[in-house]
Coordinates of C-alpha atoms in Angstrom, one line a residue:
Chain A
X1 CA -11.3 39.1 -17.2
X2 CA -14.7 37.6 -16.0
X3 CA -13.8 38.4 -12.0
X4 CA -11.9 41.1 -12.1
X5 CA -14.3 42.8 -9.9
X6 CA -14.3 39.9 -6.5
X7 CA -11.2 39.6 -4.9
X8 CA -8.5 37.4 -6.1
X9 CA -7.8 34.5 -4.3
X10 CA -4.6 33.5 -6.3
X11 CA -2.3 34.8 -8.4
X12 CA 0.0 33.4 -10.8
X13 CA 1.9 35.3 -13.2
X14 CA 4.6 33.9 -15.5
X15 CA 4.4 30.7 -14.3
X16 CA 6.5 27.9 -16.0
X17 CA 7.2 24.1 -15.3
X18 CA 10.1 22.7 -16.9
X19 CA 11.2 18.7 -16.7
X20 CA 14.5 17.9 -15.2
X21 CA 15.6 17.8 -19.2
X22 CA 14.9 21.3 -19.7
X23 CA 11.5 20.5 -21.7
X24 CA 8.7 23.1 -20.3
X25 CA 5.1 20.8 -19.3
X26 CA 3.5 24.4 -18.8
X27 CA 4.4 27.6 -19.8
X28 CA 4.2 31.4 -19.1
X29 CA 0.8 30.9 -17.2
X30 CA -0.9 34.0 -16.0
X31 CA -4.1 33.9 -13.9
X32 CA -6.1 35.2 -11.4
X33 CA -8.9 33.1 -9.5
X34 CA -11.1 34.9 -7.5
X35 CA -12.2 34.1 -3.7
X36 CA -15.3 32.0 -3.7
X37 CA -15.2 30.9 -7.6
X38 CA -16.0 28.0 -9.2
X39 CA -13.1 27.3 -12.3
X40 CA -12.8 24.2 -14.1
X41 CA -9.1 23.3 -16.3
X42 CA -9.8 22.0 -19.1
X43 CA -8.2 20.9 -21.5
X44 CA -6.4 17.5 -23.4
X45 CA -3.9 14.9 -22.0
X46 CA -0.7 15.8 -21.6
X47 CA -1.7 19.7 -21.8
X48 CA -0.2 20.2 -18.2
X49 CA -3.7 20.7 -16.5
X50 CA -2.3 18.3 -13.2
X51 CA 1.2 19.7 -13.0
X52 CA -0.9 23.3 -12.6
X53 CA -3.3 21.7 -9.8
X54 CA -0.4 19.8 -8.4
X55 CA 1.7 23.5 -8.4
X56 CA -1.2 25.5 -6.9
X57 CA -1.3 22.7 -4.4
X58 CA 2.4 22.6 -3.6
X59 CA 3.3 19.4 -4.2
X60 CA 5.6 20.5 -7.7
X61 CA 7.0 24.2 -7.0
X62 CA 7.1 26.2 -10.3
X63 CA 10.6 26.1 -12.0
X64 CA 9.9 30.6 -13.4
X65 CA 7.2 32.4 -11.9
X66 CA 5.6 33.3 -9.3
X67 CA 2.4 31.9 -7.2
X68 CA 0.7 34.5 -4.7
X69 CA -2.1 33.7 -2.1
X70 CA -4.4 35.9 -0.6
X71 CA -2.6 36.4 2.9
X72 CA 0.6 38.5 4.5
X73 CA 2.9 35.9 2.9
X74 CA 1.5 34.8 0.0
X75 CA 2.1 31.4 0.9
X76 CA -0.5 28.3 0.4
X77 CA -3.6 28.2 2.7
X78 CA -2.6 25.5 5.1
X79 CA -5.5 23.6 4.4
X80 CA -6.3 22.6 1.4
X81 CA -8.5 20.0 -0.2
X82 CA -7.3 18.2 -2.9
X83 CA -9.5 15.1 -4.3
X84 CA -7.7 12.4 -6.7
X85 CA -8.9 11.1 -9.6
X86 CA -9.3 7.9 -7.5
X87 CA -10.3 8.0 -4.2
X88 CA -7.1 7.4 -2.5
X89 CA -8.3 6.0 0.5
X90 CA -6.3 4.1 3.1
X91 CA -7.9 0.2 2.2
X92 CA -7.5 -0.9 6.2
X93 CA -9.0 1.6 7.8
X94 CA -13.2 2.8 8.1
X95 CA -14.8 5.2 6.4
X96 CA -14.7 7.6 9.6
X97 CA -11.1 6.4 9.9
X98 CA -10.2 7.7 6.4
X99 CA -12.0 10.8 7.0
X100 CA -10.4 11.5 10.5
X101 CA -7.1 11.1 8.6
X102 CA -5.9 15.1 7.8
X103 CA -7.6 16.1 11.3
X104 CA -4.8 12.8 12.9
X105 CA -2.2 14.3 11.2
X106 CA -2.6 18.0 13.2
X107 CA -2.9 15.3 16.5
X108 CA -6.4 16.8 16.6
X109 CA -8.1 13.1 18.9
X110 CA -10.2 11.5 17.9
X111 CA -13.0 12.1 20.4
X112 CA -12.0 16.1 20.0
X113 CA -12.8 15.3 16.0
X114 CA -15.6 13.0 16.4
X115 CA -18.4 16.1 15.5
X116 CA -16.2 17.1 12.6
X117 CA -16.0 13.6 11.2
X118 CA -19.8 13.2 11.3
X119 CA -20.3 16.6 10.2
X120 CA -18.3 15.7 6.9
X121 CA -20.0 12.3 6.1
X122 CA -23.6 14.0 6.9
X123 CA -23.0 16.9 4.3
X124 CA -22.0 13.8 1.1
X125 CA -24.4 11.7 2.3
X126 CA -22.4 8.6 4.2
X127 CA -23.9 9.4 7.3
X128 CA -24.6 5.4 8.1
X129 CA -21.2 4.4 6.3
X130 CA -18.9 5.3 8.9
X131 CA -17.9 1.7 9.7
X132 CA -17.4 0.4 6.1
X133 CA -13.8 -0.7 4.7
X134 CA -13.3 0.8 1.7
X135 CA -13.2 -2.3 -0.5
X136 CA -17.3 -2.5 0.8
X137 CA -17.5 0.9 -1.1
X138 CA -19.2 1.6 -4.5
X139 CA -16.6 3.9 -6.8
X140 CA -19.4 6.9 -6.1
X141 CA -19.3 6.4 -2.4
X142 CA -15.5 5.9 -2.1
X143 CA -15.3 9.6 -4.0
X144 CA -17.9 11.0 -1.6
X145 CA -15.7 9.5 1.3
X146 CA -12.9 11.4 -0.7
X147 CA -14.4 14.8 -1.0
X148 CA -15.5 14.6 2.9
X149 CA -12.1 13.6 4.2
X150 CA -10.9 16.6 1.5
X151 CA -14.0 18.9 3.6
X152 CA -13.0 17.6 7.1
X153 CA -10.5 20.5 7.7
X154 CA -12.7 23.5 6.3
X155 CA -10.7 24.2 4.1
X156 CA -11.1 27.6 1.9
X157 CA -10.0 26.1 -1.1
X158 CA -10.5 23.0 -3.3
X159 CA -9.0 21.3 -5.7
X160 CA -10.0 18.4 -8.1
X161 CA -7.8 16.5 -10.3
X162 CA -10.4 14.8 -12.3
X163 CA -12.1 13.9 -9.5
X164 CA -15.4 11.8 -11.3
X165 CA -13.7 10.6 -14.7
X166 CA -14.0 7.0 -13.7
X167 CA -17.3 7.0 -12.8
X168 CA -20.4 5.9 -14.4
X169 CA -22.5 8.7 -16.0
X170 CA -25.6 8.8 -13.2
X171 CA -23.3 9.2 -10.7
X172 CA -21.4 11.5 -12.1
X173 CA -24.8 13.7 -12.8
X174 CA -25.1 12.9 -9.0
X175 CA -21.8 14.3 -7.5
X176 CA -21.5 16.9 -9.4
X177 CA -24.5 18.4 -8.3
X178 CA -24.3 17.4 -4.8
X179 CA -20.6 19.3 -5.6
X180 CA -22.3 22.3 -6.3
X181 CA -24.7 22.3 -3.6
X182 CA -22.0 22.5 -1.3
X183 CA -19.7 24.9 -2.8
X184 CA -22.8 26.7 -2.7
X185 CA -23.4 26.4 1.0
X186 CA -19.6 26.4 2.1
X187 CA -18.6 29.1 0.3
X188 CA -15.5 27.9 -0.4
X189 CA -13.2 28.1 -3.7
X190 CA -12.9 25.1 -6.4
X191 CA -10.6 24.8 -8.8
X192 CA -11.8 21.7 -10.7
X193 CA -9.5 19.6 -14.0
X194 CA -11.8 17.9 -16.3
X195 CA -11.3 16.6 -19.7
X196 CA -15.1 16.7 -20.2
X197 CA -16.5 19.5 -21.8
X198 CA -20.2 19.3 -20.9
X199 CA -19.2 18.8 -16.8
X200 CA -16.8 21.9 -16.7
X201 CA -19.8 24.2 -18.4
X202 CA -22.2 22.4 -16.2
X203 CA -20.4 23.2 -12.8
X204 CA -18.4 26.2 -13.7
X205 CA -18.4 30.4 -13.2
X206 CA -15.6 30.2 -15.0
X207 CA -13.8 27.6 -17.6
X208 CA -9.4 27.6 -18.5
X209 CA -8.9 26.1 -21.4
X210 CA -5.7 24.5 -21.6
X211 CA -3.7 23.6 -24.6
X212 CA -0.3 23.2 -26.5
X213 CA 0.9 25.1 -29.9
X214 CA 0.2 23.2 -32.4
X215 CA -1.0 19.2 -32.8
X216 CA 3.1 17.8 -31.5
X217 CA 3.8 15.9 -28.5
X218 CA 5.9 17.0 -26.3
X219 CA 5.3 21.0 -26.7
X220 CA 4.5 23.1 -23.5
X221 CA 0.8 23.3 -21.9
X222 CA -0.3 26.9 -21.9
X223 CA -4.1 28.6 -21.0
X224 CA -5.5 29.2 -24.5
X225 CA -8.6 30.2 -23.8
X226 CA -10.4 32.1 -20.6
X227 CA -14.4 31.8 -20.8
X228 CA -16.9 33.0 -18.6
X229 CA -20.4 30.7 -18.1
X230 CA -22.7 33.3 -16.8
X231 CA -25.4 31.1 -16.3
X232 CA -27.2 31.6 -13.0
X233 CA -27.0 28.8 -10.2
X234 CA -28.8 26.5 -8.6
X235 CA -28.2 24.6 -12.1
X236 CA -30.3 21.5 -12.5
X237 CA -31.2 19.1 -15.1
X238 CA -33.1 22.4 -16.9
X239 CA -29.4 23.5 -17.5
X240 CA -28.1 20.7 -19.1
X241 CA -30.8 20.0 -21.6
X242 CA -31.1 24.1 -23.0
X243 CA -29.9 26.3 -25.8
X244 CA -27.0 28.2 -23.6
X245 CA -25.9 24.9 -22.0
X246 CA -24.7 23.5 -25.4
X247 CA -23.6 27.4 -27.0
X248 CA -21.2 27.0 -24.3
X249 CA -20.0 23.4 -24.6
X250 CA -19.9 24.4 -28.5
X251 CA -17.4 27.4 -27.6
X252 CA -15.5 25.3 -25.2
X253 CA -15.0 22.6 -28.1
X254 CA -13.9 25.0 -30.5
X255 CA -11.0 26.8 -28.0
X256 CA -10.3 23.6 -27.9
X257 CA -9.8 22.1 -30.8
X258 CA -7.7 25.9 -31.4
X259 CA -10.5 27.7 -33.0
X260 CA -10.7 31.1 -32.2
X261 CA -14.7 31.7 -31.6
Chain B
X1 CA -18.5 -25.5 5.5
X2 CA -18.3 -26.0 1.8
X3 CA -17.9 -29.1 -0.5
X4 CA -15.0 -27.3 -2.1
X5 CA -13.6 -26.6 1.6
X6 CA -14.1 -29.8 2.3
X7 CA -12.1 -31.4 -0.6
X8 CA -9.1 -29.1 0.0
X9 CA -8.8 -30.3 3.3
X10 CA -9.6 -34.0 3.2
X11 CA -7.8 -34.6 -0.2
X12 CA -4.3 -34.1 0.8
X13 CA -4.9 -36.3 4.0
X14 CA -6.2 -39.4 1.5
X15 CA -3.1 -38.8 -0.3
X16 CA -1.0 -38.7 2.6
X17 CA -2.7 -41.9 4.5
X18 CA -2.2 -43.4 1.2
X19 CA 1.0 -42.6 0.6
X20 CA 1.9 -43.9 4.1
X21 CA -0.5 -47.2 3.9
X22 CA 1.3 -48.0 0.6
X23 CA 4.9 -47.4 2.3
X24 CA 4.0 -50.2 5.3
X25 CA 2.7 -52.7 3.0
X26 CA 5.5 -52.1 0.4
X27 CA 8.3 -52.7 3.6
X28 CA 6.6 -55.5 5.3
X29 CA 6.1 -57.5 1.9
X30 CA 9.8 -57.0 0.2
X31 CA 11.4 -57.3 3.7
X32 CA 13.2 -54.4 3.0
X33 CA 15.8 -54.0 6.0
X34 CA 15.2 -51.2 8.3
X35 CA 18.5 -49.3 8.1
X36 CA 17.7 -49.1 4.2
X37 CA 13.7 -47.8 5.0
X38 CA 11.8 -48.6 7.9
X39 CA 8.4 -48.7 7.9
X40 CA 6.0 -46.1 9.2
X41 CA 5.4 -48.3 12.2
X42 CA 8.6 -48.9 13.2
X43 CA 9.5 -45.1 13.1
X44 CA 6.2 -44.3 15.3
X45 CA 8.0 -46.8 17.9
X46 CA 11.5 -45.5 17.7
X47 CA 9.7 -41.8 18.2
X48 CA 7.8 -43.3 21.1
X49 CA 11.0 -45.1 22.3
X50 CA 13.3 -42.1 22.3
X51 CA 10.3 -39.7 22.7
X52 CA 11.9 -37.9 26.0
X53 CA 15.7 -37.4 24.4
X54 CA 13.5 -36.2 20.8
X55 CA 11.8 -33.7 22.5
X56 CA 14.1 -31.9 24.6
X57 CA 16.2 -32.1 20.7
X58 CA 13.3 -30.7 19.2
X59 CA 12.8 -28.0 21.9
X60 CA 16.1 -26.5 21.1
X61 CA 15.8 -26.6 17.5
X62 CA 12.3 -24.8 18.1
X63 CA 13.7 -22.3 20.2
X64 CA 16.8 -21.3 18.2
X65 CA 14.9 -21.5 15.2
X66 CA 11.9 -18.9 16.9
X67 CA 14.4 -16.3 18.3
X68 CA 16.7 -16.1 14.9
X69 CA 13.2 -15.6 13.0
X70 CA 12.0 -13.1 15.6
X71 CA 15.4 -11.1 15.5
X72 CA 15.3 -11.3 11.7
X73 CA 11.7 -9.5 11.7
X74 CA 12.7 -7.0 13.8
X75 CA 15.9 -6.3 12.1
X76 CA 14.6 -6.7 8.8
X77 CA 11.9 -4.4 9.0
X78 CA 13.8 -2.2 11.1
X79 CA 17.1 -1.9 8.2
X80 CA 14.5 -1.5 5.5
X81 CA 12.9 1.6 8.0
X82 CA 16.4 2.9 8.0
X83 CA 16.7 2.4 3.9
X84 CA 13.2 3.8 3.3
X85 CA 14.2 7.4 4.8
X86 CA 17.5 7.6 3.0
X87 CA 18.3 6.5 -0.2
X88 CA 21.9 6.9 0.6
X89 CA 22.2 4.3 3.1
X90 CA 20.0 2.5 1.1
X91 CA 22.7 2.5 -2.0
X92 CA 25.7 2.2 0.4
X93 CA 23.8 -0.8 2.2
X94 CA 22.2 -2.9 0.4
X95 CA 24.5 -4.4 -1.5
X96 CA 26.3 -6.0 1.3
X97 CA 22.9 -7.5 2.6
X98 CA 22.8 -9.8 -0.6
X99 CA 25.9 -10.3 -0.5
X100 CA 25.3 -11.8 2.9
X101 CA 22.6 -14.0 1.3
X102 CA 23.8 -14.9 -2.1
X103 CA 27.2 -16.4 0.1
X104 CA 26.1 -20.1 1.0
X105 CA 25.6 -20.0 5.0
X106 CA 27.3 -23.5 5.1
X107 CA 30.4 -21.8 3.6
X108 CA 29.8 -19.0 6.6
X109 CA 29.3 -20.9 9.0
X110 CA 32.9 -22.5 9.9
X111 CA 33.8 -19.4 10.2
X112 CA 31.0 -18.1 12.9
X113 CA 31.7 -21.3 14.6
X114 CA 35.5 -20.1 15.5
X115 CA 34.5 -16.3 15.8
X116 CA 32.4 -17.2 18.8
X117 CA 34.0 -20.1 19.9
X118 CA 33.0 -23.9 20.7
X119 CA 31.4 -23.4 24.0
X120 CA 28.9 -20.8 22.7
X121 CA 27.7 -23.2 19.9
X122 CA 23.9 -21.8 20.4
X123 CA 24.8 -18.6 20.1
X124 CA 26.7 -19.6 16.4
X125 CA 23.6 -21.2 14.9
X126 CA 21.3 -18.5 16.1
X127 CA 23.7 -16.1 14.2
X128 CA 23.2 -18.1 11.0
X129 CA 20.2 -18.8 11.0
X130 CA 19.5 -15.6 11.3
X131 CA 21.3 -14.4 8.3
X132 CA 19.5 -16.9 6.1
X133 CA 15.9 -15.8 7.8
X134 CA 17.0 -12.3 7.4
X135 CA 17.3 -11.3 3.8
X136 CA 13.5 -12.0 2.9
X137 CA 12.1 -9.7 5.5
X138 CA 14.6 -6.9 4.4
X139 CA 14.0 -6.6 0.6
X140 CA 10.2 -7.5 1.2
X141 CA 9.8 -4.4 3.9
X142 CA 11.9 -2.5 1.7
X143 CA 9.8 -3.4 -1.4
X144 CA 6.4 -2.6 0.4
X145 CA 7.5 0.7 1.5
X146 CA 8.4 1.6 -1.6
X147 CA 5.0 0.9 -3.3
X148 CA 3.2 2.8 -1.4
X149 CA 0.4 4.6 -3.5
X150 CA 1.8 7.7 -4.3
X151 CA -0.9 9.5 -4.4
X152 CA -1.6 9.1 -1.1
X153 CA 2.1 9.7 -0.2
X154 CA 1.1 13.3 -2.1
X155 CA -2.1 13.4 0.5
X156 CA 0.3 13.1 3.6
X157 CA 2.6 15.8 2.4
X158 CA -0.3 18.4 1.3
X159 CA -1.3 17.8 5.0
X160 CA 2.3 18.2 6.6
X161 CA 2.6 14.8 8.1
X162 CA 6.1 14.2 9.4
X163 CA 8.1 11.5 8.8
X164 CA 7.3 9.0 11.4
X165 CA 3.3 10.3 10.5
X166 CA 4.0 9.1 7.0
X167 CA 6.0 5.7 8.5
X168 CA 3.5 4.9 11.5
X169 CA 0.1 5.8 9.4
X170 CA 1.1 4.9 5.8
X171 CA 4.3 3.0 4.4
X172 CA 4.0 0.4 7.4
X173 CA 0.5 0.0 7.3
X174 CA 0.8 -0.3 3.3
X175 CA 3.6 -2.8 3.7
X176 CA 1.9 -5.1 5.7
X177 CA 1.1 -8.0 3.1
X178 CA 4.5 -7.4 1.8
X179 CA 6.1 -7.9 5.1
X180 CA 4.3 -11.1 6.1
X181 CA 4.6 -12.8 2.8
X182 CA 8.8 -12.3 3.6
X183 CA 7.6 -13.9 7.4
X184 CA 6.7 -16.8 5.4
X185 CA 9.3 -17.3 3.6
X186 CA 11.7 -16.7 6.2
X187 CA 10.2 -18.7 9.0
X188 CA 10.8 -21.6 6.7
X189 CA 14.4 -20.4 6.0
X190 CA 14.9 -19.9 9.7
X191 CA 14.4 -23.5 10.1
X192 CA 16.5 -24.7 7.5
X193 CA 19.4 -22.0 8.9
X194 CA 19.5 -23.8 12.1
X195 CA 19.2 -27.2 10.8
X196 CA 22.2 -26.3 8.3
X197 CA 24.5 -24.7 11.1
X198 CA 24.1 -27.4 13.1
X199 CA 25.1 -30.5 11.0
X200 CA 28.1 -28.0 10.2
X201 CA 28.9 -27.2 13.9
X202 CA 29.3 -31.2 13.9
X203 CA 29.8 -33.5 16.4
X204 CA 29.5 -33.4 20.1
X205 CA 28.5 -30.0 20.0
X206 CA 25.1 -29.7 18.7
X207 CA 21.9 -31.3 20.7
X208 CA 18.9 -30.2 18.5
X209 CA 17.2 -32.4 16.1
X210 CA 19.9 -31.9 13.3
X211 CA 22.6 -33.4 15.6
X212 CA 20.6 -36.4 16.4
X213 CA 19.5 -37.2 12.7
X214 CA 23.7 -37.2 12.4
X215 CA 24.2 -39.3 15.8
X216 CA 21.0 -41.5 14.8
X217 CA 23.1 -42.0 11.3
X218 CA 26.5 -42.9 12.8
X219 CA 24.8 -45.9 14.7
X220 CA 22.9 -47.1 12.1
X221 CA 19.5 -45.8 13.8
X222 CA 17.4 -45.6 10.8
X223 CA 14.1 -45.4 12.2
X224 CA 15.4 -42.6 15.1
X225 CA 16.7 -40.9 12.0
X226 CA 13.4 -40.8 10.5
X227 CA 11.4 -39.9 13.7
X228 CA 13.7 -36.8 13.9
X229 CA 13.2 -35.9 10.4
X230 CA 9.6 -36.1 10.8
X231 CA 9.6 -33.5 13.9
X232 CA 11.8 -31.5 11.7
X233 CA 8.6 -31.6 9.1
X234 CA 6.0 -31.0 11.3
X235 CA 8.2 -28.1 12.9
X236 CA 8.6 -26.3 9.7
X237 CA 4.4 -27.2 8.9
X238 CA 4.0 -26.0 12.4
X239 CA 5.5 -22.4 11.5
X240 CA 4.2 -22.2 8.2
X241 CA 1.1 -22.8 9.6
X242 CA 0.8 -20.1 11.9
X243 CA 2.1 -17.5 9.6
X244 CA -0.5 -18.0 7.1
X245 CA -2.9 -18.1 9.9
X246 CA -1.0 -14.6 11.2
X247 CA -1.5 -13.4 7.9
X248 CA -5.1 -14.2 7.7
X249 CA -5.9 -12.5 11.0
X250 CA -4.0 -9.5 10.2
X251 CA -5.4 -8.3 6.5
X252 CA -8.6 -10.2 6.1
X253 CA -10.1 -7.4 6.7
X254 CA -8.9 -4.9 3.7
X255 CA -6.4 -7.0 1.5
X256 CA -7.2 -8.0 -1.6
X257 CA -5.4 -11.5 -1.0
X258 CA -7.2 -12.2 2.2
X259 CA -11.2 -11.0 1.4
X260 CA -13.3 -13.3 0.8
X261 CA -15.4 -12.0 -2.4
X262 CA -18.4 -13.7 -3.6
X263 CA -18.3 -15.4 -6.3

């Protein structure tokens, strides 16, 4: 394994999802994500890669298996970022409102949050935004108001459910470098679902590909595939348009698509 | 202001002076008597003539009307709370609310009239028309809380909120348009609930505006019929009115419905 050496932030061994019917979504999942990593998911639609995020996040408990965190209890980091595929924003209330949200709900005030709030919007750029309702909002800025209410609260850990699939290539470029610019600063760890190909190689240390046995509907989601990208960072525009870039996305595709490379 | 703006208001006025032009000239030419249709003029001067009696009629109309909306919001939103943090009561409830309003209330109300007795007559029409005002506000609220984005319902419970966290920052919030579109329905209803109850309490004991459209009817007093009728109207525009302009106030600012986009 690619970080065996760094210390592992979560564990999951033998970890299984099954539907109220009995049908497994994910099966017998066994990994290790180091502290401080960058991972993307990736995999195709229905392959389970949510129901994992959504089970390292605690929102679904796994039905076998076991989850471990770093920690006495092994429980879940109380804070924890998660960023939707959408924004999910609260449509009445302000951009600083929005972000002030998970800092509210510890009945942290507002004044007492006020450096916090700014902090967040200075580091993805809304800095000038805070009044805005969201509907004023671009789909790139809404995100960016996303990741910074996800940042608000420090959190050690990130997760991303598809956070940029509905958003226009150029922006996309955009956040996901601005993405790694602070994961580079914050030190934090990101666990990051994509469908694409070229933006999990382009962001990751580290890419799980997900998949089922088999071309059928219906059959359980399972890692297929573990692959390092040992390309150094900062990553720019350089790293998208050389040789390694695409060797990667071509053995990404191929784990995909069940090939074994 | 617009042309467009313009149009929508002044149009429905021409059509309406118009309407009411054509109605005077029709009477006065065919000599139609006024117990059959009196003409706008003449009902101007009965509403002028009786404008003290009218009033004090209207005001109790108004006021029974206002308090059985007001109680409906509150308990309205307040059952669909209750039904939104259990679906238990929910399931053991709610069926007995539309039960409540698929009954007719004019089949209900000689019923309430005897429960509470003659000589608390207000007290009988404020309970029914409460029950018809209530029902709207009830499966509205209960609707709205229900369709609450669920992914941010997932972002309140990765961050612990509590319960009345998720209520007081999220589901009512959320619900919002969905509660005020059942205020405008049942403000309306309201109305109609107390009109209703009254011409079924019957005579002698009722002195809002339904009671003196059925007095003004016994003695042949078209025109006082009329006027009453048309405070009825202008009391149920009057409430329609400032709901929508409730409604305005309260979500131009983020709903969809209420922002003005350009075009």
């Amino acid at each position: 394994m690619s970080t065996s050496s760094a210390t592992s932030l979560v564990q999951l061994s033998h970890v299984t999802k099954s539907f109220e019917d009995g049908r497994d979504v994910v099966t017998d999942i066994n990994i290790d994500i180091a502290q401080g990593s960058f991972v993307s998911l990736v995999g195709p639609s229905g392959c389970g890669k949510s129901t994992l995020l959504r089970m390292l996040a605690g929102l679904l408990q796994p039905t076998k298996g076991d989850i471990l965190w770093l920690g006495s209890d092994h429980a879940r980091p109380a804070d924890l970022g998660f960023v939707f595929q959408d924004a999910t924003l609260l449509p009445w209330a302000s951009v600083s409102e929005n972000v002030y949200l998970p800092l509210k709900l510890k009945e942290i005030t507002r004044e007492a949050a006020e450096p916090d709030i700014d902090a967040a919007l200075e580091r993805v750029g809304l800095g000038d935004a805070a009044a805005k309702l969201p509907h004023e909002l671009s789909g790139g800025m809404a995100m960016r108001v996303s990741i910074a209410r996800a940042l608000v609260t420090e959190p050690p850990v990130l997760l991303m459910d598809e956070p940029f699939a509905a958003l226009d290539e150029l922006s996309r470029e955009k956040l996901d470098d601005d993405l790694l610019t602070l994961w580079r600063e914050l030190g934090w760890t990101v666990i990051f679902v994509t469908h694409s190909v070229y933006e999990s190689v382009y962001l990751s240390e580290r890419i799980l590909v997900m998949g089922t046995d088999g071309d059928a509907a219906g059959k359980p989601g399972r890692i297929v595939a573990d692959l390092p990208i040992d390309a150094p960072y900062p990553r720019g525009l350089a790293f998208r348009q050389c040789q390694s870039y695409f060797g990667h996305c071509r053995t990404v595709s191929s784990a995909l698509r069940g090939e074994t490379s | 202001m617009t042309s467009g703006r313009i149009k929508r208001i002044a149009l429905p006025h021409l059509v309406g002076l118009a309407f009411f032009l054509i109605w005077e000239v029709a009477v006065q030419f065919y000599e139609v008597p006024q117990f059959l249709l009196p003409a706008p003029s003449r009902i101007l001067e009965a509403l002028a003539d009786n404008f003290a009696s009218l009033m004090s009629a209207l005001w109790v109309t108004l006021r029974i009307t206002v308090l059985a909306f007001a109680l409906a919001v509150v308990g309205g939103v307040a059952l669909a709370v209750v039904f939104s943090q259990s679906r238990t009561v929910e399931t053991a409830l709610f069926p007995f609310a539309v039960i409540l309003q698929v009954t007719p209330v004019v089949a209900i109300a000689p019923l309430v009239l005897i429960w509470v007795g003659f000589d608390n007559v207000n007290l009988a029409l404020l309970i029914l028309a409460w029950i018809v005002a209530f029902f709207p506000i009830l499966s509205n609220t209960t609707l709205g809380l229900r369709s609450v984005d669920h992914h941010l319902m997932e972002l309140f419970t990765l961050y612990g909120a509590s319960r009345w966290q998720r209520l007081w920052s999220l589901q009512l919030p959320a619900s919002l348009p969905h509660i005020l579109g059942g205020m405008k329905i049942s403000g309306g209803l309201a109305l109609i609930g107390a009109v209703v109850a009254e011409f079924v309490a019957g005579s002698g004991s009722g002195t809002g505006l339904a009671w003196r459209i059925i007095e003004a009817g016994n003695r042949l007093q078209v025109p006082t019929m009329f006027a009453a009728l048309l405070l009825l109207s202008a009391l149920g525009i009057a409430i329609f009115f400032s709901l929508s302009v409730l409604e305005h106030i309260v979500l131009s600012r983020w709903h969809e419905s209420a922002i003005d986009r350009e075009k």
